[in-house]
Structure formats: C-alpha cells, structure tokens
PDB file of C-alpha atoms in Angstrom:
ATOM      1  CA  VAL A 786      56.673 113.357  88.739  1.00  0.00           C
ATOM      2  CA  ILE A 787      60.005 112.119  87.413  1.00  0.00           C
ATOM      3  CA  ASP A 788      58.892 112.738  83.816  1.00  0.00           C
ATOM      4  CA  CYS A 789      58.734 116.464  84.620  1.00  0.00           C
ATOM      5  CA  LEU A 790      62.549 116.463  84.835  1.00  0.00           C
ATOM      6  CA  GLU A 791      62.555 116.119  81.047  1.00  0.00           C
ATOM      7  CA  ASP A 792      60.462 119.269  80.584  1.00  0.00           C
ATOM      8  CA  GLY A 793      62.038 122.203  78.791  1.00  0.00           C
ATOM      9  CA  ASP A 794      60.848 124.634  81.467  1.00  0.00           C
ATOM     10  CA  GLU A 795      63.774 125.203  83.842  1.00  0.00           C
ATOM     11  CA  THR A 796      61.483 126.447  86.645  1.00  0.00           C
ATOM     12  CA  LEU A 797      59.399 123.272  86.432  1.00  0.00           C
ATOM     13  CA  ARG A 798      62.532 121.110  86.546  1.00  0.00           C
ATOM     14  CA  ARG A 799      63.751 122.855  89.694  1.00  0.00           C
ATOM     15  CA  LYS A 800      60.368 122.492  91.384  1.00  0.00           C
ATOM     16  CA  THR A 801      60.358 118.821  90.422  1.00  0.00           C
ATOM     17  CA  LEU A 802      63.765 118.325  92.019  1.00  0.00           C
ATOM     18  CA  ASP A 803      62.478 119.989  95.193  1.00  0.00           C
ATOM     19  CA  LEU A 804      59.419 117.729  95.198  1.00  0.00           C
ATOM     20  CA  LEU A 805      61.487 114.583  94.640  1.00  0.00           C
ATOM     21  CA  TYR A 806      63.775 115.605  97.485  1.00  0.00           C
ATOM     22  CA  LYS A 807      60.814 115.918  99.843  1.00  0.00           C
ATOM     23  CA  MET A 808      59.316 112.610  98.663  1.00  0.00           C
ATOM     24  CA  THR A 809      62.481 110.560  99.187  1.00  0.00           C
ATOM     25  CA  THR A 810      62.411 107.655 101.630  1.00  0.00           C
ATOM     26  CA  PRO A 811      64.795 104.782 102.455  1.00  0.00           C
ATOM     27  CA  VAL A 812      62.823 102.720  99.930  1.00  0.00           C
ATOM     28  CA  ASN A 813      63.276 104.984  96.891  1.00  0.00           C
ATOM     29  CA  VAL A 814      66.489 106.849  97.697  1.00  0.00           C
ATOM     30  CA  GLU A 815      68.633 104.947  95.192  1.00  0.00           C
ATOM     31  CA  MET A 816      66.210 105.661  92.335  1.00  0.00           C
ATOM     32  CA  VAL A 817      65.790 109.337  93.245  1.00  0.00           C
ATOM     33  CA  VAL A 818      69.516 109.943  93.638  1.00  0.00           C
ATOM     34  CA  ALA A 819      70.243 108.214  90.328  1.00  0.00           C
ATOM     35  CA  ARG A 820      67.768 110.523  88.570  1.00  0.00           C
ATOM     36  CA  MET A 821      69.163 113.625  90.250  1.00  0.00           C
ATOM     37  CA  MET A 822      72.723 112.714  89.298  1.00  0.00           C
ATOM     38  CA  VAL A 823      71.757 112.730  85.619  1.00  0.00           C
ATOM     39  CA  TYR A 824      71.386 116.518  85.924  1.00  0.00           C
ATOM     40  CA  LEU A 825      74.612 117.098  87.822  1.00  0.00           C
ATOM     41  CA  THR A 826      76.641 117.890  84.718  1.00  0.00           C
ATOM     42  CA  PRO A 827      79.207 120.531  83.698  1.00  0.00           C
ATOM     43  CA  GLN A 828      76.580 121.945  81.332  1.00  0.00           C
ATOM     44  CA  ALA A 829      74.243 122.817  84.223  1.00  0.00           C
ATOM     45  CA  ASP A 830      74.477 126.296  85.721  1.00  0.00           C
ATOM     46  CA  GLU A 831      76.296 126.797  89.018  1.00  0.00           C
ATOM     47  CA  TYR A 832      73.106 127.181  91.038  1.00  0.00           C
ATOM     48  CA  GLN A 833      71.694 123.884  89.797  1.00  0.00           C
ATOM     49  CA  ARG A 834      74.946 121.994  90.339  1.00  0.00           C
ATOM     50  CA  ARG A 835      75.316 123.342  93.872  1.00  0.00           C
ATOM     51  CA  ASP A 836      71.632 122.636  94.653  1.00  0.00           C
ATOM     52  CA  ILE A 837      71.694 119.052  93.352  1.00  0.00           C
ATOM     53  CA  ALA A 838      75.006 118.345  95.093  1.00  0.00           C
ATOM     54  CA  HIS A 839      73.491 119.549  98.367  1.00  0.00           C
ATOM     55  CA  LYS A 840      70.288 117.557  97.911  1.00  0.00           C
ATOM     56  CA  VAL A 841      72.069 114.318  97.000  1.00  0.00           C
ATOM     57  CA  SER A 842      74.537 114.704  99.876  1.00  0.00           C
ATOM     58  CA  SER A 843      71.698 115.256 102.325  1.00  0.00           C
ATOM     59  CA  LEU A 844      69.688 112.283 101.030  1.00  0.00           C
ATOM     60  CA  ALA A 845      72.741 110.028 101.066  1.00  0.00           C
ATOM     61  CA  GLU A 846      73.471 110.913 104.688  1.00  0.00           C
ATOM     62  CA  LYS A 847      69.852 110.343 105.752  1.00  0.00           C
ATOM     63  CA  PHE A 848      68.852 107.270 103.760  1.00  0.00           C
ATOM     64  CA  ALA A 849      71.967 105.448 102.494  1.00  0.00           C
ATOM     65  CA  PRO A 850      71.129 101.733 102.183  1.00  0.00           C
ATOM     66  CA  SER A 851      74.756 100.845 102.941  1.00  0.00           C
ATOM     67  CA  ASN A 852      78.016 102.550 103.823  1.00  0.00           C
ATOM     68  CA  GLY A 853      79.554 101.394 100.558  1.00  0.00           C
ATOM     69  CA  TRP A 854      76.733 103.020  98.571  1.00  0.00           C
ATOM     70  CA  PHE A 855      77.182 106.208 100.579  1.00  0.00           C
ATOM     71  CA  ILE A 856      80.911 106.415  99.813  1.00  0.00           C
ATOM     72  CA  THR A 857      80.416 105.669  96.115  1.00  0.00           C
ATOM     73  CA  THR A 858      77.590 108.207  95.825  1.00  0.00           C
ATOM     74  CA  MET A 859      79.491 110.965  97.614  1.00  0.00           C
ATOM     75  CA  ASN A 860      82.573 110.373  95.469  1.00  0.00           C
ATOM     76  CA  ASP A 861      80.366 110.734  92.390  1.00  0.00           C
ATOM     77  CA  VAL A 862      78.989 114.007  93.781  1.00  0.00           C
ATOM     78  CA  PHE A 863      82.474 115.363  94.553  1.00  0.00           C
ATOM     79  CA  GLU A 864      83.719 114.419  91.097  1.00  0.00           C
ATOM     80  CA  ARG A 865      80.790 115.935  89.218  1.00  0.00           C
ATOM     81  CA  ALA A 866      80.124 119.021  91.343  1.00  0.00           C
ATOM     82  CA  GLY A 867      83.774 119.752  92.016  1.00  0.00           C
ATOM     83  CA  ASN A 868      84.442 122.486  94.521  1.00  0.00           C
ATOM     84  CA  LEU A 869      80.734 123.398  94.587  1.00  0.00           C
ATOM     85  CA  SER A 870      80.255 120.371  96.833  1.00  0.00           C
ATOM     86  CA  ASP A 871      79.490 120.856 100.495  1.00  0.00           C
ATOM     87  CA  ARG A 872      82.676 120.621 102.566  1.00  0.00           C
ATOM     88  CA  ASP A 873      80.639 119.436 105.534  1.00  0.00           C
ATOM     89  CA  ALA A 874      79.621 116.406 103.463  1.00  0.00           C
ATOM     90  CA  ALA A 875      83.291 115.621 102.862  1.00  0.00           C
ATOM     91  CA  HIS A 876      83.977 115.913 106.577  1.00  0.00           C
ATOM     92  CA  ASN A 877      81.067 113.595 107.358  1.00  0.00           C
ATOM     93  CA  LEU A 878      82.376 111.018 104.908  1.00  0.00           C
ATOM     94  CA  MET A 879      85.836 111.067 106.473  1.00  0.00           C
ATOM     95  CA  ARG A 880      84.283 110.782 109.920  1.00  0.00           C
ATOM     96  CA  LEU A 881      82.276 107.737 108.802  1.00  0.00           C
ATOM     97  CA  VAL A 882      85.421 106.029 107.527  1.00  0.00           C
ATOM     98  CA  ALA A 883      87.330 106.879 110.702  1.00  0.00           C
ATOM     99  CA  GLU A 884      84.652 106.041 113.252  1.00  0.00           C
ATOM    100  CA  GLY A 885      82.700 103.376 111.380  1.00  0.00           C
ATOM    101  CA  THR A 886      79.421 102.271 112.875  1.00  0.00           C
ATOM    102  CA  GLY A 887      81.043 101.457 116.187  1.00  0.00           C
ATOM    103  CA  GLU A 888      79.016  98.252 116.348  1.00  0.00           C
ATOM    104  CA  ASP A 889      80.939  95.716 114.263  1.00  0.00           C
ATOM    105  CA  GLU A 890      84.728  95.914 114.016  1.00  0.00           C
ATOM    106  CA  ALA A 891      84.847  93.494 111.085  1.00  0.00           C
ATOM    107  CA  ALA A 892      82.316  95.576 109.138  1.00  0.00           C
ATOM    108  CA  ASP A 893      84.236  98.769 109.927  1.00  0.00           C
ATOM    109  CA  ALA A 894      87.483  97.211 108.687  1.00  0.00           C
ATOM    110  CA  GLU A 895      85.713  96.081 105.517  1.00  0.00           C
ATOM    111  CA  LEU A 896      84.384  99.622 105.011  1.00  0.00           C
ATOM    112  CA  ARG A 897      87.862 101.142 105.343  1.00  0.00           C
ATOM    113  CA  THR A 898      89.348  98.588 102.978  1.00  0.00           C
ATOM    114  CA  PHE A 899      86.626  99.373 100.431  1.00  0.00           C
ATOM    115  CA  ALA A 900      87.276 103.108 100.830  1.00  0.00           C
ATOM    116  CA  VAL A 901      91.056 102.828 100.389  1.00  0.00           C
ATOM    117  CA  ARG A 902      90.785 100.706  97.273  1.00  0.00           C
ATOM    118  CA  SER A 903      88.057 102.949  95.829  1.00  0.00           C
ATOM    119  CA  TYR A 904      90.145 106.086  96.254  1.00  0.00           C
ATOM    120  CA  LEU A 905      93.306 104.509  94.880  1.00  0.00           C
ATOM    121  CA  GLY A 906      91.327 103.768  91.723  1.00  0.00           C
ATOM    122  CA  LEU A 907      89.937 107.299  91.551  1.00  0.00           C
ATOM    123  CA  MET A 908      93.327 108.909  92.097  1.00  0.00           C
ATOM    124  CA  GLU A 909      94.499 107.469  88.778  1.00  0.00           C
ATOM    125  CA  LYS A 910      92.197 109.870  86.933  1.00  0.00           C
ATOM    126  CA  PRO A 911      94.063 112.918  85.545  1.00  0.00           C
ATOM    127  CA  ASN A 912      91.619 115.691  86.488  1.00  0.00           C
ATOM    128  CA  LEU A 913      89.988 115.600  89.891  1.00  0.00           C
ATOM    129  CA  PRO A 914      88.434 118.380  91.995  1.00  0.00           C
ATOM    130  CA  ASP A 915      90.421 119.502  95.023  1.00  0.00           C
ATOM    131  CA  LEU A 916      87.826 118.270  97.498  1.00  0.00           C
ATOM    132  CA  LEU A 917      87.856 114.740  96.103  1.00  0.00           C
ATOM    133  CA  VAL A 918      91.660 114.652  96.157  1.00  0.00           C
ATOM    134  CA  GLN A 919      91.701 115.882  99.754  1.00  0.00           C
ATOM    135  CA  VAL A 920      89.259 113.208 100.923  1.00  0.00           C
ATOM    136  CA  GLY A 921      90.967 110.504  98.893  1.00  0.00           C
ATOM    137  CA  VAL A 922      94.508 111.118 100.075  1.00  0.00           C
ATOM    138  CA  TRP A 923      93.329 111.484 103.674  1.00  0.00           C
ATOM    139  CA  VAL A 924      91.769 108.009 103.515  1.00  0.00           C
ATOM    140  CA  VAL A 925      94.832 106.544 101.802  1.00  0.00           C
ATOM    141  CA  GLY A 926      97.146 108.133 104.350  1.00  0.00           C
ATOM    142  CA  GLU A 927      95.151 106.893 107.335  1.00  0.00           C
ATOM    143  CA  TYR A 928      94.450 103.391 106.033  1.00  0.00           C
ATOM    144  CA  GLY A 929      97.262 102.719 103.592  1.00  0.00           C
ATOM    145  CA  HIS A 930      97.944  99.435 105.375  1.00  0.00           C
ATOM    146  CA  LEU A 931      94.668  98.028 103.972  1.00  0.00           C
ATOM    147  CA  LEU A 932      95.945  97.671 100.428  1.00  0.00           C
ATOM    148  CA  HIS A 933      95.039  95.073  97.838  1.00  0.00           C
ATOM    149  CA  PRO A 934      97.594  92.212  97.899  1.00  0.00           C
ATOM    150  CA  GLN A 935      98.886  93.348  94.493  1.00  0.00           C
ATOM    151  CA  GLN A 936      99.550  96.868  95.788  1.00  0.00           C
ATOM    152  CA  THR A 937     102.449  98.036  97.923  1.00  0.00           C
ATOM    153  CA  PRO A 938     103.120 101.174  99.981  1.00  0.00           C
ATOM    154  CA  GLU A 939     105.832 101.995  97.442  1.00  0.00           C
ATOM    155  CA  SER A 940     103.334 101.987  94.548  1.00  0.00           C
ATOM    156  CA  VAL A 941     100.951 104.136  96.583  1.00  0.00           C
ATOM    157  CA  GLN A 942     103.771 106.573  97.328  1.00  0.00           C
ATOM    158  CA  GLU A 943     104.484 106.818  93.616  1.00  0.00           C
ATOM    159  CA  LEU A 944     100.836 107.685  92.988  1.00  0.00           C
ATOM    160  CA  LEU A 945     100.911 110.332  95.705  1.00  0.00           C
ATOM    161  CA  CYS A 946     104.039 111.843  94.132  1.00  0.00           C
ATOM    162  CA  SER A 947     102.169 112.200  90.849  1.00  0.00           C
ATOM    163  CA  LEU A 948      99.314 113.910  92.709  1.00  0.00           C
ATOM    164  CA  LEU A 949     101.744 116.304  94.362  1.00  0.00           C
ATOM    165  CA  GLU A 950     103.031 117.407  90.969  1.00  0.00           C
ATOM    166  CA  ARG A 951      99.668 118.084  89.380  1.00  0.00           C
ATOM    167  CA  GLN A 952      99.231 121.729  88.464  1.00  0.00           C
ATOM    168  CA  ASN A 953      95.425 122.068  88.311  1.00  0.00           C
ATOM    169  CA  TYR A 954      94.691 122.575  92.005  1.00  0.00           C
ATOM    170  CA  GLN A 955      92.651 125.610  93.014  1.00  0.00           C
ATOM    171  CA  ASP A 956      93.087 125.193  96.764  1.00  0.00           C
ATOM    172  CA  PRO A 957      96.690 125.409  98.074  1.00  0.00           C
ATOM    173  CA  ALA A 958      95.648 123.171 100.991  1.00  0.00           C
ATOM    174  CA  THR A 959      95.319 120.219  98.601  1.00  0.00           C
ATOM    175  CA  ARG A 960      99.083 119.792  98.387  1.00  0.00           C
ATOM    176  CA  CYS A 961      99.210 119.881 102.191  1.00  0.00           C
ATOM    177  CA  PHE A 962      96.829 116.927 102.263  1.00  0.00           C
ATOM    178  CA  VAL A 963      98.991 115.089  99.726  1.00  0.00           C
ATOM    179  CA  VAL A 964     102.267 115.623 101.597  1.00  0.00           C
ATOM    180  CA  THR A 965     100.661 114.575 104.886  1.00  0.00           C
ATOM    181  CA  ALA A 966      99.442 111.363 103.228  1.00  0.00           C
ATOM    182  CA  MET A 967     102.925 110.785 101.789  1.00  0.00           C
ATOM    183  CA  THR A 968     104.383 111.095 105.282  1.00  0.00           C
ATOM    184  CA  LYS A 969     101.982 108.511 106.685  1.00  0.00           C
ATOM    185  CA  VAL A 970     102.532 106.096 103.804  1.00  0.00           C
ATOM    186  CA  GLN A 971     106.301 106.499 104.158  1.00  0.00           C
ATOM    187  CA  ALA A 972     105.987 105.192 107.728  1.00  0.00           C
ATOM    188  CA  LEU A 973     104.768 101.909 106.212  1.00  0.00           C
ATOM    189  CA  ILE A 974     107.782 101.527 103.920  1.00  0.00           C
ATOM    190  CA  GLU A 975     110.742  99.482 105.071  1.00  0.00           C
ATOM    191  CA  GLY A 976     114.210 100.520 103.988  1.00  0.00           C
ATOM    192  CA  GLY A 977     113.895 104.291 104.063  1.00  0.00           C
ATOM    193  CA  VAL A 978     112.771 106.929 101.617  1.00  0.00           C
ATOM    194  CA  SER A 979     113.748 106.671  97.954  1.00  0.00           C
ATOM    195  CA  ASP A 980     115.944 109.330  96.350  1.00  0.00           C
ATOM    196  CA  LYS A 981     113.157 110.167  93.894  1.00  0.00           C
ATOM    197  CA  VAL A 982     110.588 110.832  96.607  1.00  0.00           C
ATOM    198  CA  LEU A 983     113.018 112.763  98.788  1.00  0.00           C
ATOM    199  CA  SER A 984     114.110 114.940  95.867  1.00  0.00           C
ATOM    200  CA  LEU A 985     110.502 115.790  95.040  1.00  0.00           C
ATOM    201  CA  VAL A 986     109.648 116.690  98.630  1.00  0.00           C
ATOM    202  CA  LYS A 987     112.782 118.840  98.939  1.00  0.00           C
ATOM    203  CA  ARG A 988     111.685 120.736  95.849  1.00  0.00           C
ATOM    204  CA  TYR A 989     108.287 121.497  97.350  1.00  0.00           C
ATOM    205  CA  ALA A 990     109.947 122.441 100.634  1.00  0.00           C
ATOM    206  CA  ARG A 991     110.825 125.633  98.730  1.00  0.00           C
ATOM    207  CA  SER A 992     107.149 126.297  97.946  1.00  0.00           C
ATOM    208  CA  LEU A 993     105.847 129.836  98.365  1.00  0.00           C
ATOM    209  CA  ASP A 994     103.049 128.398 100.518  1.00  0.00           C
ATOM    210  CA  TYR A 995     104.360 128.125 104.073  1.00  0.00           C
ATOM    211  CA  ARG A 996     101.932 125.310 104.894  1.00  0.00           C
ATOM    212  CA  VAL A 997     103.324 123.140 102.126  1.00  0.00           C
ATOM    213  CA  GLN A 998     106.853 124.105 103.198  1.00  0.00           C
ATOM    214  CA  GLN A 999     106.233 123.013 106.781  1.00  0.00           C
ATOM    215  CA  ARG A1000     104.763 119.652 105.866  1.00  0.00           C
ATOM    216  CA  CYS A1001     107.627 118.938 103.498  1.00  0.00           C
ATOM    217  CA  LEU A1002     110.175 119.843 106.154  1.00  0.00           C
ATOM    218  CA  ASP A1003     108.362 117.580 108.619  1.00  0.00           C
ATOM    219  CA  PHE A1004     108.513 114.754 106.066  1.00  0.00           C
ATOM    220  CA  ILE A1005     112.256 115.242 105.556  1.00  0.00           C
ATOM    221  CA  SER A1006     112.948 115.404 109.278  1.00  0.00           C
ATOM    222  CA  LEU A1007     110.921 112.289 110.091  1.00  0.00           C
ATOM    223  CA  CYS A1008     112.570 110.320 107.297  1.00  0.00           C
ATOM    224  CA  GLN A1009     115.882 110.826 109.095  1.00  0.00           C
ATOM    225  CA  HIS A1010     114.420 109.066 112.141  1.00  0.00           C
ATOM    226  CA  SER A1011     112.354 106.152 110.837  1.00  0.00           C
ATOM    227  CA  ALA A1012     111.705 104.660 114.289  1.00  0.00           C
ATOM    228  CA  THR A1013     110.318 107.969 115.513  1.00  0.00           C
ATOM    229  CA  MET A1014     108.233 108.265 112.353  1.00  0.00           C
ATOM    230  CA  ARG A1015     106.510 104.941 113.029  1.00  0.00           C
ATOM    231  CA  GLN A1016     105.964 105.889 116.646  1.00  0.00           C
ATOM    232  CA  VAL A1017     104.321 109.245 115.937  1.00  0.00           C
ATOM    233  CA  LEU A1018     102.390 107.930 112.921  1.00  0.00           C
ATOM    234  CA  PRO A1019     100.863 104.656 114.130  1.00  0.00           C
ATOM    235  CA  VAL A1020      98.509 102.652 111.948  1.00  0.00           C
ATOM    236  CA  ASP A1021      94.752 103.398 112.244  1.00  0.00           C
ATOM    237  CA  ALA A1022      95.052 106.013 114.984  1.00  0.00           C
ATOM    238  CA  SER A1023      92.926 108.845 113.593  1.00  0.00           C
ATOM    239  CA  CYS A1024      90.380 108.517 116.411  1.00  0.00           C
ATOM    240  CA  GLU A1025      92.791 107.916 119.273  1.00  0.00           C
ATOM    241  CA  ASP A1026      93.127 110.505 122.014  1.00  0.00           C
ATOM    242  CA  ILE A1027      96.367 112.472 122.054  1.00  0.00           C
ATOM    243  CA  SER A1028      98.266 112.734 125.304  1.00  0.00           C
ATOM    244  CA  VAL A1029      99.929 116.068 125.874  1.00  0.00           C
ATOM    245  CA  ASP A1030     103.009 116.366 128.045  1.00  0.00           C
ATOM    246  CA  PRO A1031     102.074 119.089 130.586  1.00  0.00           C
ATOM    247  CA  SER A1032     105.729 120.102 130.868  1.00  0.00           C
ATOM    248  CA  LEU A1033     105.816 121.295 127.253  1.00  0.00           C
TER     249      LEU A1033
END
C-alpha cells in the first residue's frame, strides 16, 4: 500500500493516504505518520497539506506511543503546515502540557521540562508559522522556571523580545501571546525589568492593535510593582481555579 504513495496519479495518492489513515494502529502509527509527513511539503497543494495535517494530528492524538513523541510530531506538523494546521490540535497540545496525565507528577514535570526546552530551541528559527509561535511562547511563559541549567530567565526574555519584533506574523494575536509570555517570564527575573525590554514594550504599547496595546500596558504597570507581579503570576498555575471577589 505504501508504495502507491510514489505513484504519479494524484487521485491514487490521496486514496492511499485515506487507506493508510484507516489502517493505522498503535503498533504502526510511527511508521505511517513518518510516511505521511514526507508529503507535507510547501510544494503540495493547500488541500493536501491541510488534509495530511489533519490526519497526522488525529493519529497522533489517538495513538501516540509517548507524550514526547506527540509533542515533537505536532510541532513538526505546525511547522510544515503552517496556519493550515488545526487550531484544536494546538489547543489539545497545550492542554496536555498543562494537565499532564494526572497520574504521575514526576512524569508530568518531565513532560513540561521537555516541552519548554523543545520550544526554546524551535524559537531560534527565523521563520515560524503563527500557530507554532503561539503554542511555543505559551509553554515558555507558563513553565519558564523549568529551564536548562545553562539558560536563564533573562536569556529567555531576550529571545521573546526578538520574537516580538519579527515582522512576518499573519495573525495579530501572535504578538499578544508573546507579550503575555514576556510578562510571565519577567515575574521570574530578580532585579526588575531591563531598560532594553521596557523600551521595546513601550514602543509596542503604541501599536494600532488595541489587544497588543493592553498587554503592553499591563506589562509596564506590573513591572512597577514586582511583588504584585509575582503574586498574580505564580509559577505553574495555568490549571488552578481563580477566585473572584464577589464585591467587584
């Protein structure tokens, strides 16, 4: 069946992909996904890229042999398919990182550490799709305390600043994700915000996008009250319930 993917007939190739999708099991998922990913290229038409991205995402969610494989595979899908990727798949990945398996705290911590370090490596690449940037900076913002010993919150903040200044975003919300991550990472930094970071955020506080404006203004305000910043942005609290003051 797999040999049919090499056929010159586009209709046959698409039917073969459909058949492989239906034949996938936990035993062969890694082989099938690897073959599908070969055809998830910029040269493929939009329909094929969207279809393969959907199929691989679905198979990864159903049959992933490990959480690490799932994260790596989904990142590969996001990078290759770009904004044709399924946003629900991105949400499911973030939920996995946040909630873990719920069975083994040590394994969940290891998963989050793997995710943070994976995304910090990916963020170094110059051209990344919006969806991958959004997922990556969310993970880094939530779990920036799980850095490699050679990394520091300051170096991560510098990387986030470079992401904020990139000009190839198609979705204005991407910068909102970046500024939110910068705010959370800043809460980990002792000694206050640097002049360079503050100057950059002040510049984007004049953005034409009101959502970016608001997040930048929040960053500036919180930096003036570091104790409050750490209180409202605690470490690893993405799944904690929020208490609302009924008098507000």
